Short mmCIF file of C-alpha atoms in Angstrom, two decimals:
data_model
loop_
_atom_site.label_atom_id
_atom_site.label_comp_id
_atom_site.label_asym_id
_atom_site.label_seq_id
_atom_site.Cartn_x
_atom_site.Cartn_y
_atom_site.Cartn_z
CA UNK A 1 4.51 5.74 3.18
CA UNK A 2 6.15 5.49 -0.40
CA UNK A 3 6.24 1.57 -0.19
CA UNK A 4 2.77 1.87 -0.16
CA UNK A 5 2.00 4.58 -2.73
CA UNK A 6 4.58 2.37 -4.50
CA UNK A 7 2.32 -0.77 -4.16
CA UNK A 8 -0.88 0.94 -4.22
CA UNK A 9 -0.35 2.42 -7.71
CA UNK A 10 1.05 -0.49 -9.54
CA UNK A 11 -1.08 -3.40 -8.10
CA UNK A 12 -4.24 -2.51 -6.55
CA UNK A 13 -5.51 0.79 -7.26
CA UNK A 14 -5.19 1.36 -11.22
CA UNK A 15 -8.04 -1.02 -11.57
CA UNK A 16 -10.57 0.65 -9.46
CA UNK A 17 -9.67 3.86 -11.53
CA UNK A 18 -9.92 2.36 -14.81
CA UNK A 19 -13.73 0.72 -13.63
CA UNK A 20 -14.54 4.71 -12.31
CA UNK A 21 -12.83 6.67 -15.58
CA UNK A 22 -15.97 8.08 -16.39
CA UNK A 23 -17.70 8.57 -13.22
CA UNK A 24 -15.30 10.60 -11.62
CA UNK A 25 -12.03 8.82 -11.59
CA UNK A 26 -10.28 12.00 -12.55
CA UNK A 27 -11.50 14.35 -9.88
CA UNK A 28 -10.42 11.77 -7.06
CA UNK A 29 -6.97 12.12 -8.06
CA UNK A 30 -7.44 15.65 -7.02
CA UNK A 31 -9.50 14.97 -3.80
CA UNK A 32 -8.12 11.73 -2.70
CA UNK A 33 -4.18 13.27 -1.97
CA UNK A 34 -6.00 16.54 -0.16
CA UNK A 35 -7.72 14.35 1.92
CA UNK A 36 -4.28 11.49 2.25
CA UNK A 37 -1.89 14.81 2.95
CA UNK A 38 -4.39 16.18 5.51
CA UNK A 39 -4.68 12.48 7.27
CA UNK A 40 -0.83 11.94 7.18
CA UNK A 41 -0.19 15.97 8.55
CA UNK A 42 -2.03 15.54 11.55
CA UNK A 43 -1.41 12.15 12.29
CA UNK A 44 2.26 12.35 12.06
CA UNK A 45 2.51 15.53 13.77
CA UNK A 46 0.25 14.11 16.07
CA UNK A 47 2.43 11.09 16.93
CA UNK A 48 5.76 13.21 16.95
CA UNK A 49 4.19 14.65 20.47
CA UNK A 50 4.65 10.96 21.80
CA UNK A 51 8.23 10.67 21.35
CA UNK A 52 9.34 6.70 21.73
CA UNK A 53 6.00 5.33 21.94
CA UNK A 54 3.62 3.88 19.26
CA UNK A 55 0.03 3.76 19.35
CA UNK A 56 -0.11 0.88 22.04
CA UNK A 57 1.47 2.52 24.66
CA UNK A 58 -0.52 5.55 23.46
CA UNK A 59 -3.72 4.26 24.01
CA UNK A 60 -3.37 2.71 26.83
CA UNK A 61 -1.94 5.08 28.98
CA UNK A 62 -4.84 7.82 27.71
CA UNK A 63 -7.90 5.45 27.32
CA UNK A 64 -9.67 3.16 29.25
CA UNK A 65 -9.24 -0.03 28.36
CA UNK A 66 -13.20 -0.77 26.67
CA UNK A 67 -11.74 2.02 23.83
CA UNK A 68 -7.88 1.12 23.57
CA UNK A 69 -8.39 -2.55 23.20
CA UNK A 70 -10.42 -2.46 20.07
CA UNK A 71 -8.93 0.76 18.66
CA UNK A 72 -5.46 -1.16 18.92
CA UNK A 73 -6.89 -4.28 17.31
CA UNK A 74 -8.54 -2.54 14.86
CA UNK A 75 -5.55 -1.12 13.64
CA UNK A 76 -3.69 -4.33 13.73
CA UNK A 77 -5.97 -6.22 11.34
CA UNK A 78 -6.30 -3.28 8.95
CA UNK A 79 -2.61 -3.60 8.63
CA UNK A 80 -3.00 -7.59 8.41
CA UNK A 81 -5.60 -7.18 5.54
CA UNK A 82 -3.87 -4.84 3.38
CA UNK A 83 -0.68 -7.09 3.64
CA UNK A 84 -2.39 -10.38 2.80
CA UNK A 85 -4.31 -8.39 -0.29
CA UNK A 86 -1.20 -7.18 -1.79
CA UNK A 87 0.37 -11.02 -1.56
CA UNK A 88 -3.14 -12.40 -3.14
CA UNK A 89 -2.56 -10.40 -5.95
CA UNK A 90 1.06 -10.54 -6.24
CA UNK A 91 0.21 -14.94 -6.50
CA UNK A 92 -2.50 -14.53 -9.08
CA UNK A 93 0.06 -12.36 -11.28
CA UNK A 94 2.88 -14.09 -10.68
CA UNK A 95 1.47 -17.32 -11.19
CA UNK A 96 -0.29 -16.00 -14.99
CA UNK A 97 2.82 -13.91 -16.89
CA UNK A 98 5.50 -15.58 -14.74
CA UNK A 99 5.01 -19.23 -13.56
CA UNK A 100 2.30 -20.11 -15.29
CA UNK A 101 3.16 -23.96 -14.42
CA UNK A 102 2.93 -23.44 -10.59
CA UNK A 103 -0.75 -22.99 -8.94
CA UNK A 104 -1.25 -19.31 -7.34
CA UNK A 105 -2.11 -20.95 -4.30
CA UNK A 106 1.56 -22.87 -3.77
CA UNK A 107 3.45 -19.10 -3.94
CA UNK A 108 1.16 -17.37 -1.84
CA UNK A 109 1.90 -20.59 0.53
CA UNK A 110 5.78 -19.51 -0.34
CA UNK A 111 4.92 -15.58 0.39
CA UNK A 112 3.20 -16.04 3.45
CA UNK A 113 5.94 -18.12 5.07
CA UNK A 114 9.34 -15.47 4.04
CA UNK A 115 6.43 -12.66 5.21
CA UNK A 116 6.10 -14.50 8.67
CA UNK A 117 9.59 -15.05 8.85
CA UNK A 118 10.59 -10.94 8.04
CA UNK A 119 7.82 -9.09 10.01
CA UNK A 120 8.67 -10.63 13.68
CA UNK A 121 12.09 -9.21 13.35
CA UNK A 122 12.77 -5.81 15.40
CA UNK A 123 11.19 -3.08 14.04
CA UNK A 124 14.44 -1.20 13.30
CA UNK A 125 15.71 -4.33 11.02
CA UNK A 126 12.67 -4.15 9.30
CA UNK A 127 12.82 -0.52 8.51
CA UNK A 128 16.34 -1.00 7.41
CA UNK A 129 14.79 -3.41 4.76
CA UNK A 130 13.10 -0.81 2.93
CA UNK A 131 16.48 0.77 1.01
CA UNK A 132 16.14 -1.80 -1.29
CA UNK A 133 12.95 -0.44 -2.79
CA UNK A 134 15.13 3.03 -3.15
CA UNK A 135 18.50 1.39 -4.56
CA UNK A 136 16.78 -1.13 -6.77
CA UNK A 137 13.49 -0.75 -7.78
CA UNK A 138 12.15 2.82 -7.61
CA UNK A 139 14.98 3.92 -10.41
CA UNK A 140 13.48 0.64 -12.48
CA UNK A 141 10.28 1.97 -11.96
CA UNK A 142 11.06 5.54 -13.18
CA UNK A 143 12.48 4.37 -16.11
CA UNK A 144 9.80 2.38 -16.86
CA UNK A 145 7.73 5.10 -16.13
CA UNK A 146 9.45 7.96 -18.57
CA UNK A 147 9.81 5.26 -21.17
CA UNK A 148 6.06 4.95 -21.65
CA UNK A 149 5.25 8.62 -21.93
CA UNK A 150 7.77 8.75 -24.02
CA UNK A 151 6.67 6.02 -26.39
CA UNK A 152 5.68 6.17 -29.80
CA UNK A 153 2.34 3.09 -28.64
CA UNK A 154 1.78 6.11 -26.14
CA UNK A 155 -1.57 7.58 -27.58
CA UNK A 156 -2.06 11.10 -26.24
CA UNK A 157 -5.63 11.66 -28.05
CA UNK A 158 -7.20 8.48 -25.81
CA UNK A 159 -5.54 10.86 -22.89
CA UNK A 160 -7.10 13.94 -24.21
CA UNK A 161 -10.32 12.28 -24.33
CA UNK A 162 -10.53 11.76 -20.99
CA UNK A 163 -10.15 15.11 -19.57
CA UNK A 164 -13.53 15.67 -20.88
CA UNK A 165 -14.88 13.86 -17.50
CA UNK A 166 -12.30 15.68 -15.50
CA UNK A 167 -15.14 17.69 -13.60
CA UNK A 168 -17.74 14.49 -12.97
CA UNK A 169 -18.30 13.83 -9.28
CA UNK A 170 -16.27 10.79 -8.09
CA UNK A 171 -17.65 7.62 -6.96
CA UNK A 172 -17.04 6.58 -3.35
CA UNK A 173 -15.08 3.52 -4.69
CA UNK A 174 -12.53 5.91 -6.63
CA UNK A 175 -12.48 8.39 -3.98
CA UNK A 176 -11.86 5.91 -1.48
CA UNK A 177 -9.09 3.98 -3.91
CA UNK A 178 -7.53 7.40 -4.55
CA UNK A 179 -7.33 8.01 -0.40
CA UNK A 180 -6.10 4.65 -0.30
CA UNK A 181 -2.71 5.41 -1.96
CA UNK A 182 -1.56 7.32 0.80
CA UNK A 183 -2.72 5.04 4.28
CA UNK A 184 1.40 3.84 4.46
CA UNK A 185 1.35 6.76 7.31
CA UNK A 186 -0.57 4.29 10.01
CA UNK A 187 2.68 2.19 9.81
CA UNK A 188 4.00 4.98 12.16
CA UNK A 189 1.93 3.58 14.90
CA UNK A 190 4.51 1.13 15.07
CA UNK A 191 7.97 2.62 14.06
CA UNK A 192 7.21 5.95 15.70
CA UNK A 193 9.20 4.45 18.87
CA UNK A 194 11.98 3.92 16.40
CA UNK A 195 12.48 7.65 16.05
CA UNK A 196 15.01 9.68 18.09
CA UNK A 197 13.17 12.35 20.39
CA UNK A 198 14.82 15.65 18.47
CA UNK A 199 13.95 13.80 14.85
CA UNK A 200 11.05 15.77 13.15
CA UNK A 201 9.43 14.04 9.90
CA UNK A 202 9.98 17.25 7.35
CA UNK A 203 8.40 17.97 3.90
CA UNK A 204 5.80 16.10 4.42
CA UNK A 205 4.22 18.19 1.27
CA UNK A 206 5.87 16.16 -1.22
CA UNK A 207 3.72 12.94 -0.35
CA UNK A 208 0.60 13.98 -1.66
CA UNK A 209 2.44 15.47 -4.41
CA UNK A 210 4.74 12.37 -5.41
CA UNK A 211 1.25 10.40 -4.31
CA UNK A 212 -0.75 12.61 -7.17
CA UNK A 213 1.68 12.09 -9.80
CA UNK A 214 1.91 7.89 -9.27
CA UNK A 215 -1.91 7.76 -9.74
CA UNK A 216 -1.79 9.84 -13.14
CA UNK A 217 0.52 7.82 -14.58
CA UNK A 218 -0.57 4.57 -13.07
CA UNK A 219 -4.16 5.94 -15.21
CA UNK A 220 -3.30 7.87 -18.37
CA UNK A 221 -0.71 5.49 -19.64
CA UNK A 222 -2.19 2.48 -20.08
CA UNK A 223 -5.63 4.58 -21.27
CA UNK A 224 -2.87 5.89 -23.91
CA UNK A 225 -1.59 1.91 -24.36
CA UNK A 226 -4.82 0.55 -25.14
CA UNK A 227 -7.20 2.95 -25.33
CA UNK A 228 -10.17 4.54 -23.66
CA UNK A 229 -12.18 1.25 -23.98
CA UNK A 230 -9.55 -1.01 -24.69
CA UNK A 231 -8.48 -1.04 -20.77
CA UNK A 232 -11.50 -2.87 -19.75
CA UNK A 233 -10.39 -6.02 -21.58
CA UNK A 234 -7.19 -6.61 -19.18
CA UNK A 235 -7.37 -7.49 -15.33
CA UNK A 236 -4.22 -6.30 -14.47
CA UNK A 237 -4.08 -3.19 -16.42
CA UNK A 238 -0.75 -2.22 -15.25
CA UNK A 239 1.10 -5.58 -16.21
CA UNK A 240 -0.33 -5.75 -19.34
CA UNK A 241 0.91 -2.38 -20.57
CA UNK A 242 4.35 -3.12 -19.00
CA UNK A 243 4.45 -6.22 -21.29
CA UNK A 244 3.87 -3.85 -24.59
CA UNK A 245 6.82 -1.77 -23.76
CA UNK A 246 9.59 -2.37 -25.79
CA UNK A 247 13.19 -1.82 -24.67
CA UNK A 248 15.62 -2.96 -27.63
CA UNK A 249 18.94 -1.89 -25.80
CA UNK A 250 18.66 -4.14 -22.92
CA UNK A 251 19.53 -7.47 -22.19
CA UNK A 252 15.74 -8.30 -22.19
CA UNK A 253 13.79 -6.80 -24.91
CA UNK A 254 10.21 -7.66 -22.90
CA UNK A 255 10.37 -5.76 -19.92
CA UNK A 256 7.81 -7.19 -18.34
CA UNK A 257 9.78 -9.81 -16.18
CA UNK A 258 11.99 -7.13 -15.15
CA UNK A 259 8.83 -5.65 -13.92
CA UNK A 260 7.03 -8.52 -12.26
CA UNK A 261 10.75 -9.58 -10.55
CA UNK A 262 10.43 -5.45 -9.12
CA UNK A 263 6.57 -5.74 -8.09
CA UNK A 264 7.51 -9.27 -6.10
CA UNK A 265 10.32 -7.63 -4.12
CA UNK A 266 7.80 -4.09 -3.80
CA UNK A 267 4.82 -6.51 -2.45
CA UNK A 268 7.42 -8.15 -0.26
CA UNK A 269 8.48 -5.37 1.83
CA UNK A 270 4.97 -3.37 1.89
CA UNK A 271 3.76 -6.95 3.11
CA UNK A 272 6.48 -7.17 5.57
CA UNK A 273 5.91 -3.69 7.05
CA UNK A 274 2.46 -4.25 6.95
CA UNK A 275 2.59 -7.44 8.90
CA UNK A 276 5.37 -6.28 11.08
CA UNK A 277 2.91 -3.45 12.37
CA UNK A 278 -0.08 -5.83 12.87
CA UNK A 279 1.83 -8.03 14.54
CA UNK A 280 3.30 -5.10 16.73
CA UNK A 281 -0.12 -3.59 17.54
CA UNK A 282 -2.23 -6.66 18.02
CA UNK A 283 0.43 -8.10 20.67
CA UNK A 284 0.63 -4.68 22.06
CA UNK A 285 -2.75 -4.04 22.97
CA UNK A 286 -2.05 -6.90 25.35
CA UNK A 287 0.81 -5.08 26.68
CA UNK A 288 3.19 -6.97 25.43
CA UNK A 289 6.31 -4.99 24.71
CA UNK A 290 8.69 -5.16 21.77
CA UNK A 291 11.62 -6.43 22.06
CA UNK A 292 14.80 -4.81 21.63
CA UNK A 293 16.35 -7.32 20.22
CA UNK A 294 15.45 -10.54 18.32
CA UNK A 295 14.99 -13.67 19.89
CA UNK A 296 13.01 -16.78 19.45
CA UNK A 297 11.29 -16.79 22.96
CA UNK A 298 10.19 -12.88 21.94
CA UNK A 299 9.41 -13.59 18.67
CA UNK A 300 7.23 -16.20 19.85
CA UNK A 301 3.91 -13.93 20.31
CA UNK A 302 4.14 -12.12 17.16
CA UNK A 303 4.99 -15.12 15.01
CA UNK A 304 2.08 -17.01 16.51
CA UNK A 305 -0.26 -13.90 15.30
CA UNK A 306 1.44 -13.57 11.52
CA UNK A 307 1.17 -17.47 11.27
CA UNK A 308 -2.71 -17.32 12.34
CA UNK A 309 -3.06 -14.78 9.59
CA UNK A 310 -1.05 -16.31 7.32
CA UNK A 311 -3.47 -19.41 7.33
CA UNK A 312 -6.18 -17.25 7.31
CA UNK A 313 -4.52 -15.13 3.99
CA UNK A 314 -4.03 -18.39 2.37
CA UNK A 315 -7.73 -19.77 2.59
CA UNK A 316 -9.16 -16.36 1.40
CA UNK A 317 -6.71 -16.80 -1.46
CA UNK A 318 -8.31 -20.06 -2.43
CA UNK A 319 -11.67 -19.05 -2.21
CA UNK A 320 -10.76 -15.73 -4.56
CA UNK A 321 -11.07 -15.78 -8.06
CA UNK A 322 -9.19 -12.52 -9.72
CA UNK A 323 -12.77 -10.99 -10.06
CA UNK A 324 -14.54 -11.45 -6.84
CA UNK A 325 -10.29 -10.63 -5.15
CA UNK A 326 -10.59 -6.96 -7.11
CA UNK A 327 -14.14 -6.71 -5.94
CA UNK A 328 -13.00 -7.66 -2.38
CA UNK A 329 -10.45 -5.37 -2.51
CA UNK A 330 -12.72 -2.85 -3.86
CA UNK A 331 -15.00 -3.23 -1.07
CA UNK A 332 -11.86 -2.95 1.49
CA UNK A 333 -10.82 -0.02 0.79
CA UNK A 334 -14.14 1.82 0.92
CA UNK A 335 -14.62 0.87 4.18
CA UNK A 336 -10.79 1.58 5.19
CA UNK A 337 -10.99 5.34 4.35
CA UNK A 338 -13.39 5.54 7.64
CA UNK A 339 -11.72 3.48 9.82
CA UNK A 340 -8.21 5.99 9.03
CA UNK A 341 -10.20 8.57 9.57
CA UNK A 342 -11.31 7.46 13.04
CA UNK A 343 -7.30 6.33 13.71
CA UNK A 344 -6.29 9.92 13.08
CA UNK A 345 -9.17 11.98 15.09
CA UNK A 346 -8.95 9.61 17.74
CA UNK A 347 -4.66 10.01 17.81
CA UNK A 348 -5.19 14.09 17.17
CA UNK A 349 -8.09 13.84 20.09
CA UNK A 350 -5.60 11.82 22.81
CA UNK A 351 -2.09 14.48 21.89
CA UNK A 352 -4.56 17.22 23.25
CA UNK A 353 -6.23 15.82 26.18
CA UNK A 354 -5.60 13.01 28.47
CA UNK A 355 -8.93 10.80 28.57
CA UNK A 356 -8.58 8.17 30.81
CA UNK A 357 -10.15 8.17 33.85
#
């Protein structure tokens, strides 16, 4: 859940809140983690009733099979499209304040490959994957963070001037892109077998709290960078306030490669996850079961899947421009914050009572 907060906040999100800051951006950061922290309560407490299954096994053993074949797959290829997303963006980015020299089209090519060869590992290895976002980037991140509220380009009236549309009603794109933030919880339909049967999930409190702070920085501090109005003029509104900090006691003064180098590895393992649970669900609903451990002739299903939407990731990428990919994306998650809401009644509805027939 806080690799994709994590991605969420520095990639995707910031620009649907910086399109919505006066219609309501404000209020959604307020809204959007009641509603996340309310969807990731009752699913995971939901789930934690299962003990060693994931939503496959779930489903299939309480629904018939008309309902828990397309509830299965449609939680596969939500995963799928929020993965290949992140990587188009990650491309575009990398490929403009990076490598400006190779086409965005060639790394996501590059992405999509390492992605299909981490997410058919065991779910277990993949999980283990993750403490490199803690040990590596997240204390980057933080630092990066406190040094740009902290900085004298850091223009607290442009803030100030904000919270006069505090109280305007959010739009359903801002609402939804605030909700968003906090969907890392469906990756539990996957690595909920991973869990031993006396391990509870605890303080689950802090992630709409940690969630809530991310997207008021993510928003106020480039508003303070470049101004109220100023914020339209940049796609990537996050890497283009990075690259005005100034750091003159580290080896690199521009810190914006040190940030681009963290958002690769970030979009990398949310990716991974991502794809690992698609990949997991959409074989599952076939009933076929993970493996235990890896091995080519088990792999075989679930590389077959990532590789189908790997092509299909890399042709959407070449028919995306960096507007029509935020309006895409934009679109996406609107229609996302439904379908998670469906996941989670229809997981809360099967821990109470056994539907199939």
């Amino acid at each position: 859940m806080s690799i994709s907060m994590l991605i969420h906040t520095i990639l995707i999100v910031p620009r649907d809140h910086m399109n919505a800051r006066y219609d309501g951006a404000i209020l959604s950061f307020l809204i959007g983690p009641a509603i996340g922290g309310v969807l990731v309560y009752a699913y995971t407490r939901s789930l934690s009733k299962f003990k060693g299954k994931g939503l496959p096994e779930i489903a299939a053993e309480r629904l018939p099979k008309a309902l828990s074949l397309p509830l299965v797959l449609g939680a596969g290829l939500m995963s799928f499209i929020a993965g290949g997303m992140a990587w188009i963006h990650c491309a575009f980015i990398i490929s403009k304040y990076l490598n400006p020299d190779m086409s965005p089209y060639a790394l996501l090519i590059l992405f999509v490959i390492v992605t299909c060869a981490g997410a058919v590992q065991t779910s277990k290895t993949v999980l283990f994957s993750t403490e490199i976002i803690y040990i590596v980037c997240v204390p980057l991140l933080v630092v990066l963070l406190i040094h740009g509220l902290f900085s004298k380009s850091m223009n607290y009236d442009s803030v100030k001037v904000m919270l006069d549309y505090t109280w305007v009603m959010p739009s359903w794109s801002s609402l939804s892109a605030a909700t968003n933030t906090f969907a890392g919880y469906m990756a539990l339909s996957v690595f909920n077998r991973t869990f031993p049967a006396d391990k509870q999930i605890k303080h689950l409190w802090l992630i709409p709290a940690v969630g809530l702070i991310l997207e008021l920085f993510s928003f106020f501090i480039p508003i303070g960078f470049h101004g109220t109005d100023g914020v339209d003029d940049y796609i990537y509104t996050w890497v283009s306030t990075v690259d005005a900090f100034r750091m003159k006691y580290l080896l690199i003064e521009r810190v914006v490669s040190i940030y681009l180098l963290i958002l690769l590895v970030v979009t990398y393992v949310f990716t991974m996850i991502t794809w690992h649970v698609g990949a997991e669900l959409v074989t599952g609903a076939f009933r076929i079961r993970p493996p235990k451990k890896a091995s080519l002739r088990t792999q075989l299903p679930r590389l077959a899947v990532c590789v189908l939407i790997g092509i299909g990731t890399v042709i959407a990428g070449a028919r995306f421009d960096e507007t029509t990919l935020f309006k895409a994306s934009s679109f996406w998650m609107g229609i996302r914050m439904p379908l998670d809401v469906l996941i989670v009644f229809a997981v809360v509805l099967l821990s109470r009572w056994r539907l199939k027939a």
